Each structure stands twice: as structure tokens, then as C-alpha cells.
Short mmCIF file of C-alpha atoms and ligand atoms in Angstrom, two decimals:
data_model
loop_
_atom_site.label_atom_id
_atom_site.label_comp_id
_atom_site.label_asym_id
_atom_site.label_seq_id
_atom_site.Cartn_x
_atom_site.Cartn_y
_atom_site.Cartn_z
CA MET A 1 -11.38 -96.33 -11.78
CA SER A 2 -13.13 -92.99 -12.26
CA ALA A 3 -12.38 -90.73 -15.21
CA HIS A 4 -11.31 -88.25 -12.56
CA THR A 5 -8.52 -90.40 -11.19
CA LEU A 6 -4.90 -90.42 -12.28
CA THR A 7 -2.20 -92.79 -11.10
CA VAL A 8 1.37 -92.06 -10.10
CA ALA A 9 3.54 -95.14 -9.58
CA GLY A 10 0.37 -97.11 -8.90
CA VAL A 11 -1.06 -94.55 -6.46
CA ALA A 12 -4.56 -93.31 -7.36
CA VAL A 13 -5.10 -89.57 -7.00
CA ASP A 14 -8.48 -87.90 -7.45
CA THR A 15 -8.14 -84.85 -9.68
CA ARG A 16 -11.29 -83.07 -8.48
CA HIS A 17 -11.95 -80.61 -5.69
CA TRP A 18 -13.04 -81.82 -2.26
CA ILE A 19 -15.96 -79.70 -1.12
CA GLY A 20 -18.31 -80.48 1.77
CA GLY A 21 -17.16 -84.10 1.85
CA GLU A 22 -17.81 -84.68 -1.85
CA ARG A 23 -15.66 -84.79 -4.94
CA VAL A 24 -16.64 -81.98 -7.31
CA ALA A 25 -15.39 -81.71 -10.90
CA SER A 26 -14.88 -78.47 -12.80
CA ALA A 27 -16.05 -78.07 -16.36
CA GLN A 28 -12.48 -77.28 -17.37
CA THR A 29 -9.14 -78.82 -16.42
CA PHE A 30 -5.49 -77.82 -16.43
CA PRO A 31 -2.52 -80.11 -17.11
CA ASP A 32 -0.27 -81.15 -14.24
CA VAL A 33 3.25 -81.66 -15.59
CA SER A 34 6.13 -83.51 -13.95
CA PRO A 35 9.39 -81.54 -13.77
CA ILE A 36 11.32 -84.81 -13.96
CA ASP A 37 10.64 -85.39 -17.66
CA GLY A 38 8.17 -82.70 -18.69
CA GLY A 39 5.47 -85.35 -19.15
CA THR A 40 1.83 -84.65 -18.33
CA ILE A 41 0.77 -86.53 -15.21
CA GLY A 42 -2.90 -85.79 -15.71
CA GLU A 43 -5.64 -83.19 -15.98
CA ILE A 44 -6.75 -81.43 -12.80
CA SER A 45 -10.04 -79.64 -12.10
CA ARG A 46 -9.61 -75.98 -12.93
CA GLY A 47 -11.56 -74.23 -10.19
CA THR A 48 -13.90 -71.32 -10.77
CA ALA A 49 -14.96 -68.47 -8.52
CA GLY A 50 -18.26 -70.33 -8.02
CA GLU A 51 -16.49 -73.46 -6.82
CA ALA A 52 -14.29 -71.37 -4.51
CA ALA A 53 -17.44 -69.82 -3.02
CA ALA A 54 -19.01 -73.28 -2.63
CA ALA A 55 -15.95 -74.40 -0.67
CA VAL A 56 -16.22 -71.39 1.65
CA ALA A 57 -19.95 -72.11 2.10
CA ALA A 58 -19.14 -75.72 3.03
CA ALA A 59 -16.52 -74.52 5.51
CA LYS A 60 -19.02 -72.06 7.00
CA ALA A 61 -21.71 -74.73 7.35
CA ALA A 62 -19.32 -77.16 9.07
CA PHE A 63 -17.86 -74.54 11.41
CA PRO A 64 -20.34 -74.48 14.35
CA ALA A 65 -20.20 -78.22 14.97
CA TRP A 66 -16.42 -78.47 14.61
CA ALA A 67 -15.86 -75.42 16.82
CA ALA A 68 -18.07 -77.04 19.47
CA THR A 69 -16.19 -80.36 19.27
CA SER A 70 -14.12 -80.91 22.39
CA ARG A 71 -10.42 -80.28 22.30
CA ALA A 72 -9.78 -83.95 23.12
CA GLU A 73 -11.88 -85.13 20.17
CA ARG A 74 -10.26 -82.67 17.77
CA ALA A 75 -6.83 -83.83 18.93
CA ARG A 76 -7.85 -87.47 18.51
CA ILE A 77 -8.89 -86.89 14.90
CA LEU A 78 -5.68 -84.95 14.12
CA HIS A 79 -3.66 -87.90 15.47
CA ALA A 80 -5.73 -90.22 13.27
CA ILE A 81 -4.82 -88.04 10.26
CA ALA A 82 -1.15 -88.30 11.27
CA ASP A 83 -1.54 -92.10 11.44
CA GLY A 84 -2.99 -92.02 7.91
CA VAL A 85 -0.01 -89.96 6.69
CA ASP A 86 2.40 -92.43 8.30
CA LYS A 87 0.55 -95.34 6.72
CA ARG A 88 0.70 -93.79 3.25
CA LEU A 89 4.12 -92.20 3.65
CA GLU A 90 5.73 -94.04 0.72
CA GLU A 91 2.82 -93.16 -1.56
CA LEU A 92 2.86 -89.51 -0.54
CA ALA A 93 6.62 -89.38 -1.09
CA ILE A 94 6.57 -90.73 -4.65
CA VAL A 95 3.53 -88.65 -5.65
CA GLU A 96 5.14 -85.45 -4.32
CA THR A 97 8.47 -86.19 -6.02
CA THR A 98 6.76 -86.86 -9.34
CA ASP A 99 4.74 -83.68 -8.98
CA ASN A 100 7.36 -81.16 -7.82
CA GLY A 101 10.73 -82.81 -8.55
CA ALA A 102 12.15 -82.61 -5.02
CA LEU A 103 14.27 -85.55 -3.85
CA LEU A 104 12.43 -88.78 -3.05
CA ARG A 105 14.86 -89.54 -0.24
CA SER A 106 14.09 -86.16 1.39
CA HIS A 107 10.37 -86.79 1.09
CA ARG A 108 10.73 -90.23 2.65
CA ARG A 109 13.03 -89.35 5.50
CA GLY A 110 12.36 -85.71 6.28
CA VAL A 111 9.35 -84.12 4.66
CA MET A 112 6.54 -86.68 5.02
CA PRO A 113 7.45 -87.59 8.62
CA ARG A 114 7.28 -83.83 9.28
CA VAL A 115 3.80 -83.76 7.69
CA ALA A 116 2.62 -86.34 10.23
CA HIS A 117 4.43 -84.43 12.97
CA ASN A 118 2.58 -81.21 12.01
CA PHE A 119 -0.69 -82.92 12.98
CA ARG A 120 0.63 -84.60 16.12
CA PHE A 121 2.38 -81.49 17.36
CA PHE A 122 -0.60 -79.13 17.05
CA ALA A 123 -2.98 -81.78 18.46
CA ASP A 124 -0.77 -82.11 21.54
CA TRP A 125 -0.16 -78.37 21.82
CA LEU A 126 -3.92 -77.74 21.78
CA LEU A 127 -4.32 -79.91 24.85
CA LYS A 128 -1.67 -77.91 26.70
CA LEU A 129 -2.84 -74.50 25.55
CA GLU A 130 -3.53 -72.23 28.50
CA HIS A 131 -2.73 -68.88 30.00
CA GLU A 132 -2.43 -68.45 33.73
CA ASP A 133 -5.38 -66.54 35.23
CA PHE A 134 -4.48 -63.21 36.80
CA GLU A 135 -6.18 -60.77 39.12
CA THR A 136 -7.22 -57.13 38.89
CA ARG A 137 -8.37 -55.74 42.25
CA GLY A 138 -9.74 -59.14 43.18
CA HIS A 139 -11.30 -59.78 39.75
CA THR A 140 -10.13 -62.84 37.83
CA ASN A 141 -8.93 -62.49 34.22
CA HIS A 142 -9.26 -65.67 32.18
CA VAL A 143 -7.80 -65.88 28.67
CA SER A 144 -9.29 -68.27 26.11
CA TRP A 145 -8.66 -69.09 22.44
CA ASP A 146 -11.96 -69.18 20.53
CA PRO A 147 -12.23 -70.71 17.05
CA ALA A 148 -12.33 -67.90 14.50
CA GLY A 149 -14.25 -69.37 11.55
CA PRO A 150 -13.45 -70.55 8.01
CA CYS A 151 -9.77 -70.14 7.07
CA VAL A 152 -8.35 -69.87 3.57
CA LEU A 153 -4.89 -71.43 3.31
CA ILE A 154 -2.90 -70.82 0.13
CA THR A 155 0.38 -72.64 -0.42
CA PRO A 156 3.32 -72.85 -2.87
CA TRP A 157 4.89 -75.72 -4.78
CA ASN A 158 8.35 -76.00 -3.29
CA ALA A 159 7.29 -78.12 -0.28
CA PRO A 160 3.59 -78.60 -1.02
CA LEU A 161 2.23 -80.95 1.64
CA MET A 162 4.64 -79.90 4.36
CA LEU A 163 3.75 -76.22 4.01
CA ALA A 164 0.03 -76.94 3.59
CA THR A 165 -0.20 -79.06 6.72
CA TRP A 166 1.87 -76.60 8.76
CA LYS A 167 -1.22 -74.38 8.32
CA VAL A 168 -4.02 -76.98 8.09
CA ALA A 169 -3.04 -78.70 11.37
CA PRO A 170 -3.13 -75.65 13.67
CA ALA A 171 -6.20 -74.21 11.90
CA LEU A 172 -8.14 -77.45 12.48
CA ALA A 173 -6.77 -77.88 15.99
CA ALA A 174 -8.01 -74.38 16.79
CA GLY A 175 -11.56 -75.44 15.89
CA ASN A 176 -11.66 -73.71 12.52
CA THR A 177 -12.71 -75.07 9.18
CA VAL A 178 -10.45 -74.82 6.16
CA VAL A 179 -10.37 -74.18 2.44
CA LEU A 180 -6.95 -75.24 1.15
CA LYS A 181 -5.76 -73.95 -2.24
CA PRO A 182 -2.59 -75.80 -3.26
CA ALA A 183 -0.27 -74.45 -5.95
CA GLU A 184 -1.25 -75.30 -9.51
CA TRP A 185 2.25 -76.71 -10.19
CA SER A 186 1.90 -79.30 -7.39
CA PRO A 187 -1.77 -80.11 -6.77
CA LEU A 188 -1.65 -83.84 -6.03
CA THR A 189 -0.77 -84.45 -2.39
CA ALA A 190 -3.47 -82.01 -1.19
CA SER A 191 -6.00 -84.32 -2.84
CA LEU A 192 -4.50 -87.33 -1.04
CA LEU A 193 -4.68 -85.37 2.22
CA ALA A 194 -8.44 -84.94 1.70
CA ASP A 195 -8.77 -88.75 1.39
CA ILE A 196 -6.64 -89.33 4.50
CA ALA A 197 -8.59 -86.77 6.56
CA ALA A 198 -11.93 -88.29 5.52
CA GLU A 199 -10.72 -91.78 6.41
CA ALA A 200 -9.55 -90.44 9.78
CA GLY A 201 -13.08 -89.30 10.55
CA LEU A 202 -12.79 -85.55 9.97
CA PRO A 203 -16.39 -84.44 9.42
CA ALA A 204 -17.50 -83.32 5.94
CA GLY A 205 -16.80 -79.65 5.19
CA VAL A 206 -14.16 -79.20 7.90
CA LEU A 207 -11.38 -79.53 5.31
CA ASN A 208 -12.06 -78.50 1.72
CA VAL A 209 -9.57 -78.50 -1.16
CA VAL A 210 -10.00 -76.31 -4.22
CA GLN A 211 -7.69 -76.80 -7.18
CA GLY A 212 -6.91 -74.28 -9.87
CA TYR A 213 -5.00 -71.20 -10.87
CA GLY A 214 -4.49 -68.64 -8.12
CA ALA A 215 -5.05 -65.82 -10.56
CA GLU A 216 -8.52 -67.22 -11.39
CA ILE A 217 -9.88 -68.21 -7.98
CA GLY A 218 -7.66 -66.36 -5.52
CA ASP A 219 -9.80 -63.24 -5.20
CA ALA A 220 -13.00 -65.24 -4.73
CA LEU A 221 -11.38 -66.87 -1.70
CA THR A 222 -9.49 -63.96 -0.17
CA SER A 223 -12.22 -61.31 -0.57
CA HIS A 224 -14.99 -63.56 0.78
CA PRO A 225 -16.72 -61.97 3.80
CA ASP A 226 -17.24 -65.34 5.53
CA VAL A 227 -13.51 -66.06 5.62
CA ARG A 228 -12.06 -65.16 9.02
CA ARG A 229 -8.35 -65.93 8.47
CA ILE A 230 -6.03 -66.11 5.47
CA SER A 231 -2.66 -67.77 5.79
CA PHE A 232 -0.48 -67.56 2.71
CA THR A 233 2.97 -68.86 1.82
CA GLY A 234 4.35 -67.67 -1.48
CA SER A 235 5.78 -64.70 -3.30
CA VAL A 236 5.68 -61.02 -2.40
CA PRO A 237 3.60 -59.84 -5.41
CA THR A 238 0.90 -62.43 -4.70
CA ALA A 239 0.91 -61.45 -1.01
CA GLN A 240 0.39 -57.82 -1.95
CA ARG A 241 -2.53 -58.82 -4.14
CA ILE A 242 -4.04 -60.90 -1.33
CA ALA A 243 -3.64 -58.08 1.20
CA GLU A 244 -5.58 -55.75 -1.13
CA SER A 245 -8.28 -58.33 -1.62
CA ALA A 246 -8.55 -59.03 2.13
CA ALA A 247 -8.74 -55.32 2.96
CA ALA A 248 -12.48 -55.02 2.28
CA ASN A 249 -13.30 -57.30 5.22
CA LEU A 250 -10.11 -56.58 7.21
CA THR A 251 -9.54 -60.35 7.22
CA PRO A 252 -6.49 -61.10 9.40
CA LEU A 253 -3.52 -62.31 7.37
CA SER A 254 -0.44 -64.39 8.04
CA LEU A 255 2.09 -64.02 5.24
CA GLU A 256 5.20 -66.22 4.85
CA LEU A 257 7.11 -64.88 1.88
CA GLY A 258 10.40 -64.88 0.09
CA GLY A 259 13.91 -64.19 1.27
CA LYS A 260 17.42 -63.25 0.28
CA SER A 261 19.07 -64.52 3.39
CA PRO A 262 22.76 -64.09 4.22
CA LEU A 263 25.21 -66.78 5.30
CA LEU A 264 28.04 -65.07 7.14
CA VAL A 265 31.41 -66.79 7.42
CA PHE A 266 33.86 -65.24 9.87
CA ALA A 267 37.56 -66.00 9.76
CA ASP A 268 37.33 -67.62 13.19
CA ALA A 269 34.80 -70.22 11.91
CA ASP A 270 35.42 -73.91 11.41
CA LEU A 271 35.92 -73.61 7.66
CA ASP A 272 34.90 -77.20 6.92
CA LEU A 273 31.60 -76.58 8.68
CA ALA A 274 31.14 -73.23 6.91
CA VAL A 275 31.66 -74.87 3.50
CA GLU A 276 29.26 -77.67 4.37
CA LEU A 277 26.60 -75.16 5.43
CA ALA A 278 27.10 -73.17 2.24
CA VAL A 279 26.80 -76.23 -0.03
CA GLU A 280 23.55 -77.14 1.78
CA GLN A 281 22.00 -73.99 0.34
CA TYR A 282 21.56 -75.89 -2.96
CA ASP A 283 19.04 -78.24 -1.30
CA ASN A 284 15.81 -78.65 -3.25
CA ALA A 285 17.62 -77.10 -6.23
CA GLY A 286 17.70 -73.83 -4.32
CA GLN A 287 13.91 -73.65 -4.19
CA VAL A 288 13.87 -72.98 -0.46
CA CYS A 289 12.58 -69.72 0.99
CA LEU A 290 15.04 -69.92 3.90
CA ALA A 291 18.13 -70.55 1.76
CA GLY A 292 21.17 -68.47 2.63
CA THR A 293 21.82 -67.44 -0.93
CA ARG A 294 24.18 -64.57 -0.14
CA LEU A 295 27.51 -65.92 1.07
CA LEU A 296 29.30 -63.15 2.98
CA VAL A 297 32.85 -64.27 3.76
CA GLU A 298 35.59 -62.51 5.72
CA GLU A 299 38.31 -61.40 3.31
CA SER A 300 41.19 -63.28 4.95
CA VAL A 301 39.54 -66.70 4.38
CA ALA A 302 37.60 -65.95 1.19
CA GLU A 303 40.05 -67.55 -1.23
CA GLU A 304 40.38 -70.76 0.74
CA PHE A 305 36.62 -70.88 1.37
CA THR A 306 35.85 -70.41 -2.33
CA ARG A 307 38.33 -73.11 -3.38
CA ARG A 308 36.87 -75.68 -0.95
CA PHE A 309 33.29 -74.67 -1.72
CA ALA A 310 33.78 -75.06 -5.48
CA GLU A 311 35.37 -78.47 -4.97
CA GLN A 312 32.50 -79.78 -2.83
CA ALA A 313 29.68 -78.19 -4.81
CA SER A 314 31.08 -79.56 -8.07
CA ALA A 315 30.81 -83.07 -6.62
CA LEU A 316 27.02 -82.75 -6.14
CA LYS A 317 25.13 -85.19 -8.29
CA GLN A 318 22.37 -83.68 -10.36
CA GLY A 319 19.67 -85.83 -11.93
CA ASP A 320 16.50 -87.84 -11.43
CA PRO A 321 15.13 -86.98 -7.97
CA ARG A 322 13.87 -90.54 -7.54
CA ALA A 323 17.44 -91.92 -7.51
CA GLU A 324 18.94 -92.36 -4.06
CA ALA A 325 22.32 -90.92 -5.11
CA THR A 326 20.90 -87.66 -6.51
CA ASP A 327 21.65 -84.46 -4.60
CA ILE A 328 19.94 -81.91 -6.83
CA GLY A 329 16.79 -82.45 -8.85
CA PRO A 330 15.10 -80.38 -11.54
CA THR A 331 13.56 -76.94 -11.19
CA ILE A 332 9.79 -76.99 -10.93
CA HIS A 333 8.73 -75.54 -14.30
CA PRO A 334 10.18 -74.27 -17.59
CA ARG A 335 9.06 -70.77 -16.57
CA GLN A 336 11.05 -71.00 -13.34
CA LEU A 337 14.11 -72.25 -15.27
CA GLU A 338 13.78 -69.32 -17.64
CA LYS A 339 13.57 -66.93 -14.70
CA ILE A 340 16.69 -68.37 -13.05
CA ASP A 341 18.64 -68.23 -16.29
CA GLY A 342 17.55 -64.64 -16.86
CA PHE A 343 18.83 -63.59 -13.42
CA VAL A 344 22.21 -65.21 -14.06
CA ARG A 345 22.60 -63.85 -17.59
CA ARG A 346 21.83 -60.31 -16.45
CA ALA A 347 24.26 -60.66 -13.53
CA VAL A 348 27.05 -61.87 -15.80
CA ALA A 349 26.33 -59.07 -18.27
CA ALA A 350 26.72 -56.65 -15.34
CA GLY A 351 30.17 -58.06 -14.53
CA ALA A 352 29.58 -61.09 -12.31
CA ARG A 353 31.86 -64.12 -12.69
CA ALA A 354 30.57 -67.69 -12.40
CA VAL A 355 32.98 -69.66 -10.19
CA ILE A 356 30.87 -72.74 -10.87
CA GLY A 357 27.77 -73.27 -13.03
CA GLY A 358 26.07 -70.31 -14.62
CA HIS A 359 24.18 -72.35 -17.20
CA ARG A 360 21.34 -74.80 -17.80
CA VAL A 361 21.90 -78.49 -18.14
CA ASP A 362 19.77 -80.99 -20.04
CA GLY A 363 16.04 -81.02 -19.37
CA GLN A 364 14.65 -78.79 -16.66
CA TYR A 365 17.87 -78.60 -14.66
CA TYR A 366 20.07 -75.65 -13.73
CA ALA A 367 23.70 -76.19 -12.73
CA PRO A 368 24.58 -75.23 -9.14
CA THR A 369 25.99 -71.75 -9.55
CA LEU A 370 28.23 -69.44 -7.53
CA LEU A 371 28.63 -65.86 -8.71
CA THR A 372 31.33 -63.47 -7.46
CA ASP A 373 32.15 -59.86 -8.39
CA VAL A 374 28.61 -58.76 -7.65
CA ALA A 375 27.64 -55.31 -6.43
CA GLN A 376 25.55 -54.93 -3.28
CA ASP A 377 22.88 -52.92 -5.12
CA SER A 378 22.71 -55.29 -8.11
CA GLU A 379 19.61 -57.32 -8.94
CA ILE A 380 21.34 -60.65 -8.26
CA VAL A 381 22.17 -59.58 -4.67
CA GLN A 382 18.84 -57.89 -3.97
CA GLU A 383 16.21 -60.15 -5.57
CA GLU A 384 15.16 -63.70 -4.74
CA VAL A 385 16.17 -66.11 -7.55
CA PHE A 386 14.58 -69.29 -6.11
CA GLY A 387 17.02 -71.59 -7.89
CA PRO A 388 20.49 -73.07 -7.25
CA VAL A 389 22.24 -69.71 -7.51
CA LEU A 390 24.42 -68.25 -4.74
CA THR A 391 26.46 -65.07 -4.67
CA LEU A 392 29.70 -64.52 -2.78
CA GLN A 393 30.83 -61.18 -1.37
CA THR A 394 33.60 -60.43 1.09
CA PHE A 395 33.72 -58.20 4.16
CA SER A 396 36.60 -56.79 6.16
CA ASP A 397 35.08 -56.57 9.65
CA GLU A 398 31.99 -57.32 11.70
CA GLU A 399 30.50 -53.89 11.04
CA GLU A 400 30.61 -54.38 7.29
CA ALA A 401 29.30 -57.96 7.62
CA VAL A 402 26.19 -56.77 9.49
CA ARG A 403 25.66 -53.88 7.10
CA LEU A 404 25.76 -56.14 4.01
CA ALA A 405 23.65 -58.83 5.72
CA ASN A 406 20.83 -56.40 6.51
CA ASP A 407 20.95 -54.48 3.26
CA THR A 408 18.04 -56.02 1.32
CA ARG A 409 14.24 -55.62 1.51
CA PHE A 410 13.93 -59.07 3.10
CA GLY A 411 14.42 -60.46 6.61
CA LEU A 412 13.52 -64.15 6.64
CA ALA A 413 16.60 -65.93 8.00
CA ALA A 414 20.33 -65.63 8.54
CA THR A 415 23.06 -68.18 9.14
CA LEU A 416 26.42 -67.48 10.69
CA ALA A 417 29.56 -69.52 11.01
CA THR A 418 31.87 -68.33 13.75
CA GLY A 419 34.02 -69.84 16.47
CA ASP A 420 33.38 -66.96 18.86
CA PRO A 421 30.18 -67.13 20.97
CA GLU A 422 30.39 -63.46 21.94
CA ARG A 423 30.60 -62.45 18.30
CA ALA A 424 27.61 -64.71 17.58
CA ASP A 425 25.58 -62.87 20.26
CA ARG A 426 26.63 -59.42 19.04
CA VAL A 427 25.92 -60.13 15.38
CA THR A 428 22.67 -62.01 16.01
CA ALA A 429 21.30 -59.09 18.03
CA ARG A 430 21.79 -56.80 15.04
CA LEU A 431 20.50 -59.03 12.24
CA VAL A 432 17.02 -58.43 10.83
CA ALA A 433 15.70 -62.00 10.48
CA GLY A 434 12.89 -64.19 11.76
CA THR A 435 15.29 -67.10 12.32
CA VAL A 436 19.04 -67.05 12.94
CA TRP A 437 21.11 -70.23 12.80
CA VAL A 438 24.53 -70.21 14.44
CA ASN A 439 26.90 -72.88 13.13
CA CYS A 440 23.94 -74.88 11.83
CA PHE A 441 21.20 -74.64 9.22
CA PHE A 442 17.53 -75.64 8.89
CA VAL A 443 17.08 -76.92 12.42
CA ARG A 444 13.33 -76.38 12.89
CA ASP A 445 11.19 -76.88 15.97
CA LEU A 446 7.43 -76.36 15.80
CA ARG A 447 7.47 -74.71 19.24
CA ALA A 448 9.47 -71.80 17.79
CA PRO A 449 8.00 -68.67 16.21
CA PHE A 450 8.44 -68.83 12.44
CA GLY A 451 8.09 -66.01 9.94
CA GLY A 452 9.88 -63.12 8.36
CA SER A 453 10.52 -59.44 8.84
CA ARG A 454 10.22 -56.68 6.23
CA LEU A 455 9.04 -58.09 2.86
CA SER A 456 9.62 -61.64 4.09
CA GLY A 457 6.31 -61.66 5.86
CA VAL A 458 3.73 -60.52 8.30
CA GLY A 459 3.24 -62.31 11.61
CA ARG A 460 4.65 -65.47 13.14
CA GLU A 461 3.26 -69.00 13.31
CA GLY A 462 4.45 -71.94 15.43
CA GLY A 463 3.49 -73.20 18.91
CA THR A 464 1.14 -70.82 20.70
CA TRP A 465 1.73 -68.15 18.05
CA SER A 466 -0.22 -70.34 15.58
CA PHE A 467 -3.19 -70.48 17.95
CA ASP A 468 -2.93 -66.73 18.55
CA PHE A 469 -3.32 -66.24 14.81
CA TYR A 470 -6.00 -68.84 14.08
CA CYS A 471 -8.15 -67.95 17.11
CA ASP A 472 -10.10 -65.00 18.45
CA LEU A 473 -8.47 -64.39 21.81
CA LYS A 474 -10.89 -63.59 24.57
CA ASN A 475 -10.33 -62.21 28.06
CA THR A 476 -13.11 -62.88 30.58
CA VAL A 477 -13.07 -60.75 33.72
CA THR A 478 -15.11 -62.08 36.64
CA ALA A 479 -15.96 -59.97 39.69
CA PRO A 480 -14.96 -61.36 43.11
CA ASN A 481 -18.47 -61.38 44.55
CA GLY A 482 -20.38 -61.51 41.28
CA TRP A 483 -22.55 -64.47 42.24
CA THR A 484 -23.75 -63.36 45.67
CA ASN A 485 -25.81 -60.40 44.31
CA HIS A 486 -28.15 -62.87 42.63
CA GLY A 487 -28.19 -65.35 45.46
P1 LIG B 1 3.21 -67.66 -5.76
O1 LIG B 1 2.99 -66.45 -4.96
O2 LIG B 1 3.34 -67.55 -7.22
O3 LIG B 1 2.05 -68.72 -5.51
C1 LIG B 1 1.73 -69.20 -4.22
C2 LIG B 1 0.27 -69.59 -4.19
O4 LIG B 1 -0.52 -68.43 -4.40
C3 LIG B 1 -0.16 -70.61 -5.24
O5 LIG B 1 -1.04 -71.52 -4.67
C4 LIG B 1 -0.89 -69.74 -6.25
O6 LIG B 1 -1.87 -70.42 -6.97
C5 LIG B 1 -1.53 -68.72 -5.34
N1 LIG B 1 -1.95 -67.47 -6.00
C6 LIG B 1 -1.47 -66.91 -7.12
N2 LIG B 1 -2.12 -65.75 -7.40
C7 LIG B 1 -3.04 -65.59 -6.41
C8 LIG B 1 -4.00 -64.59 -6.11
N3 LIG B 1 -4.18 -63.52 -6.89
N4 LIG B 1 -4.77 -64.74 -5.02
C9 LIG B 1 -4.61 -65.80 -4.21
N5 LIG B 1 -3.70 -66.78 -4.43
C10 LIG B 1 -2.92 -66.68 -5.52
O7 LIG B 1 4.51 -68.34 -5.12
P2 LIG B 1 5.26 -69.65 -5.61
O8 LIG B 1 6.04 -69.34 -6.83
O9 LIG B 1 4.30 -70.79 -5.65
O10 LIG B 1 6.24 -69.90 -4.38
C11 LIG B 1 7.51 -69.42 -4.31
C12 LIG B 1 7.58 -68.31 -3.32
O11 LIG B 1 7.15 -68.76 -2.03
C13 LIG B 1 9.00 -67.80 -3.10
O12 LIG B 1 9.00 -66.39 -3.03
C14 LIG B 1 9.37 -68.40 -1.74
O13 LIG B 1 10.38 -67.72 -1.06
C15 LIG B 1 8.07 -68.36 -1.03
N6 LIG B 1 8.08 -69.28 0.10
C16 LIG B 1 8.09 -68.77 1.37
C17 LIG B 1 8.12 -69.63 2.45
C18 LIG B 1 8.12 -69.10 3.86
O14 LIG B 1 7.81 -69.87 4.77
N7 LIG B 1 8.44 -67.85 4.10
C19 LIG B 1 8.15 -71.01 2.24
C20 LIG B 1 8.15 -71.50 0.95
C21 LIG B 1 8.10 -70.62 -0.13
#
């Protein structure tokens, strides 16, 4: 086994970059630490600006041939990648859990099947992609999606391979080449993806993976003049940095950012369902961009809702994410734990009351927390915590509910629980959010547009919207008698 290989539960993972179909090691490394026990999993290549540029050069060199590859062949290779993901599903699941601390059972049953689906879906969508021709005074307009060029895809740690492949799959389907930069706190499954893609027959240089700290190699990727698209999922400050860096070349950006989404519970709701939806917001230890972290509950049912919520949330089992019975795993990193704790301590100092939780537990864990007595303009209501921390506020009528729901800088998602379909329509129409769930949560379909409004993002991906972003759209207008003049 190479000095550049580490093993997780018997699975070998290469710790180097993947550039132009070759493994490339950096002179320096950084430690990859498991949130489960704080132990070092291994040392990962710490990319440099030079290595980032080499990855873009490899993507540029591979672009013409991949762009000229037929749609059918591209789709075939993407399906072969999906087959590889399915074949290695158990391995991907345990490596991801060890690396980012999210539940093994979620990785097995939900996340890794979705990774395979990302490839299958965009492969199949590519084959159906078309726009009806239309006429202008007898001239035919024909719309086509042309590959755009090398794409830089930068992803976070909370759902590493799922979020990476939700970008990689449409970018490759579109005929582009890719440089993927996974988060430094969860670098491993991106390396396995490089192996799977190579085994599936993806030509060298079409997918490149560069490891390292975003702060050290980010600019080299996002300011590169040969990069034609940047798709980023992560935090608002990093997105602002990337937008500045991309400005020199006016590189088109897709930004999927944070949220502070509301979960509205009306008195006419099925309260059991509302409580269930609210407790679900602790999934992945609250490290979910879409989480409805602001519970807004109609006054008349607030006491009963809070009582039932506290009872159910207190029964959640916190512990080792590899255990089948565990509901909540660790937070990703000591720095994240510190951040969460800081938010809660400042909120309590400002007058908030912890109905449940409000403290750390052993290791890198934070107790599921519900805070009440919080002011609308307070930090804990306005800022994304990205941990298992919810706030509860009450409202007296629909007007106030909508006002509170929309009163943050974000607009990623909203969930409402109500028994009245007309109310659902009225409220939904007024909510600022990229996705609204009515009496449900986290139902995702890749045909749907996905993204956020305000500081939650720029643009939408999903279905044809992904191809609109990753391609240069072209309209070809042909004259009715154009050919006869030359005949
Ligand atoms: P982050 O912004 O700190 O890091 C995200 C990625 O950006 C990492 O790969 C990092 O290395 C890289 N990066 C850092 N500095 C960079 C720079 N200067 N240039 C280029 N890249 C750079 O975010 P995070 O802490 O990893 O992720 C959590 C955030 O992601 C939360 O705000 C969460 O809401 C958001 N998120 C959003 C969605 C969505 O779909 N809207 C999904 C998941 C997570």
C-alpha cells in the first residue's frame, strides 16, 4: 500500500489530488480528524496555488474532447459512475461517517443512494433536454445547450459527497470538465469518487480533485481566467470572497448558501405532525442548510406544542453515528462546537431560556437545544448557528406569522404545518424562500429548482435549470429560404 493511502474500516483512500488522471502529492499535508473520537484519520495533501492551476490546466486540456463526446456516450459513462457508487455504497457510507460524523444509517439508506441518483438523473435528463423550435416571420429559432468549459465546484462538509455530486453530475453531463475542491474537514469521499469515475471510463482530466484549505487555494481556482463556471455551496462570507475573486473574469456563479428558515405551526395544524416535523430539524446534528431552525407557533397551541416537542426531542439518542440506534451524532469540528456554544451562551445572557439542552455533552457533541424568550432582532434569531439549536417564538395571527417568517436576511426554505389548504396557499405566496414544504419536510426531487433568495444564494440548480447554468445557451435562427440562394 502506498505511503499516500489511508484506510478507514478496511477501505483504502488515496490522500493525494487527482489531476489529469494521475495522483499528485503536495509537499505538505494537513490532518484529517474524525469528529467521532477526535482521532486523526490520516494526512491529506495540502494543495497549493500551483496545484490548483495544474488542475484547471488539466480540465482545460480535456475539455474539447469531452465536449465533443456524444450525449449518449456521456450519459453512458455517468450511469457507469452511478453503478460504481452503488457497488461501493457500504464503503462510501462508512468512510463518510468516519470523516464527517453524520449517521451511518442515513448514509446507507438516503445519502449514498442519492449520490448514485445524482448521476443517473442528470444522465437521463441530458438525453431529454430540448426546447421546442419556434418561428419568427418564417425563420426557425433553435435553442441549444453548449458545454461552457472548465467548472470549479467547491463544496462543504455537512453532506460532502451528496452536495459534490449534485454539481459534478450536471456539469459533466453538460459536456464540461471539472475541478472539485471538497471541504478540508471532509476530504475523503471525493478521492473515492475520483477512483470510481476513472474505473467507469471517464477520460483523464475530465474530473479533477484538489484537496486543501479553501483560504490557501480558493483564489487560484476562482480567479482563474480559464474557468467558465463556479458553483459553490457553503457560507455567506466565503461566497462573498468568491464573488470578488470571480469578478475579474465575470465568471458566472451559482451560490447555495446558508439559511435561517422558519417552521410555522398554525393552530389548525395536526399537532402530532407539527411536533414530528420540528424534531426532524435536529437531523445531522442541525448541520443542515435547509433546517427550519425558527419555530413560529400560534399562541393558542404554543404551550401544548412546546410540552410535546420537549418530550419527543428529549428522547432522541445522541452518540456514536455508526450505531443504528443513534439519532444525533457529533458536530463536525471543535471550532464548530465552540461556535454553537458561543451562540447559545450569548442568547441566554440576553434573556433566552433553554427549554431543553443549552449545553455541550461529552466529546464533540452538543445537546439538542430549544430556546424561548428570544427577540426577533437578536443574534440567535437572525444568524445561522449550524448546530442542533432551535428557537421558538409565538404569533397571534397569519399577518404576524408571515412578518416574522420573512424577517431575516435569508430566504432558503420554509416549512408550514396547517390544516387549511387556502391558508397554505396564501402564506406560501408571501414567503421569501426557494423551497416551501407544506405539512412535510425535506422532500426533494431533482427536477425541481433548488436554491435560495436573498443571502441564501444566487441562482437555481436542478433539472433544466442546472443545464441552463452549466451551459452556454445558444439560439440559432435559420432563414426560410436560406439554402436556395446558394443552390
Ligand atoms: P465554508 O464557506 O466555510 O466552506 C465551504 C467550502 O469553501 C470549503 O470547501 C472551503 O474549503 C471553501 N473555501 C473556504 N474559503 C474559500 C475561498 N476563499 N475561496 C474558495 N473556497 C473557499 O462553509 P462550510 O462551513 O463548509 O459549510 C457550512 C455552510 O454551508 C453553512 O452556511 C450552510 O448553510 C451552507 N450550506 C448550504 C447549502 C445549500 O444548498 N444552500 C447546503 C449545505 C450547506
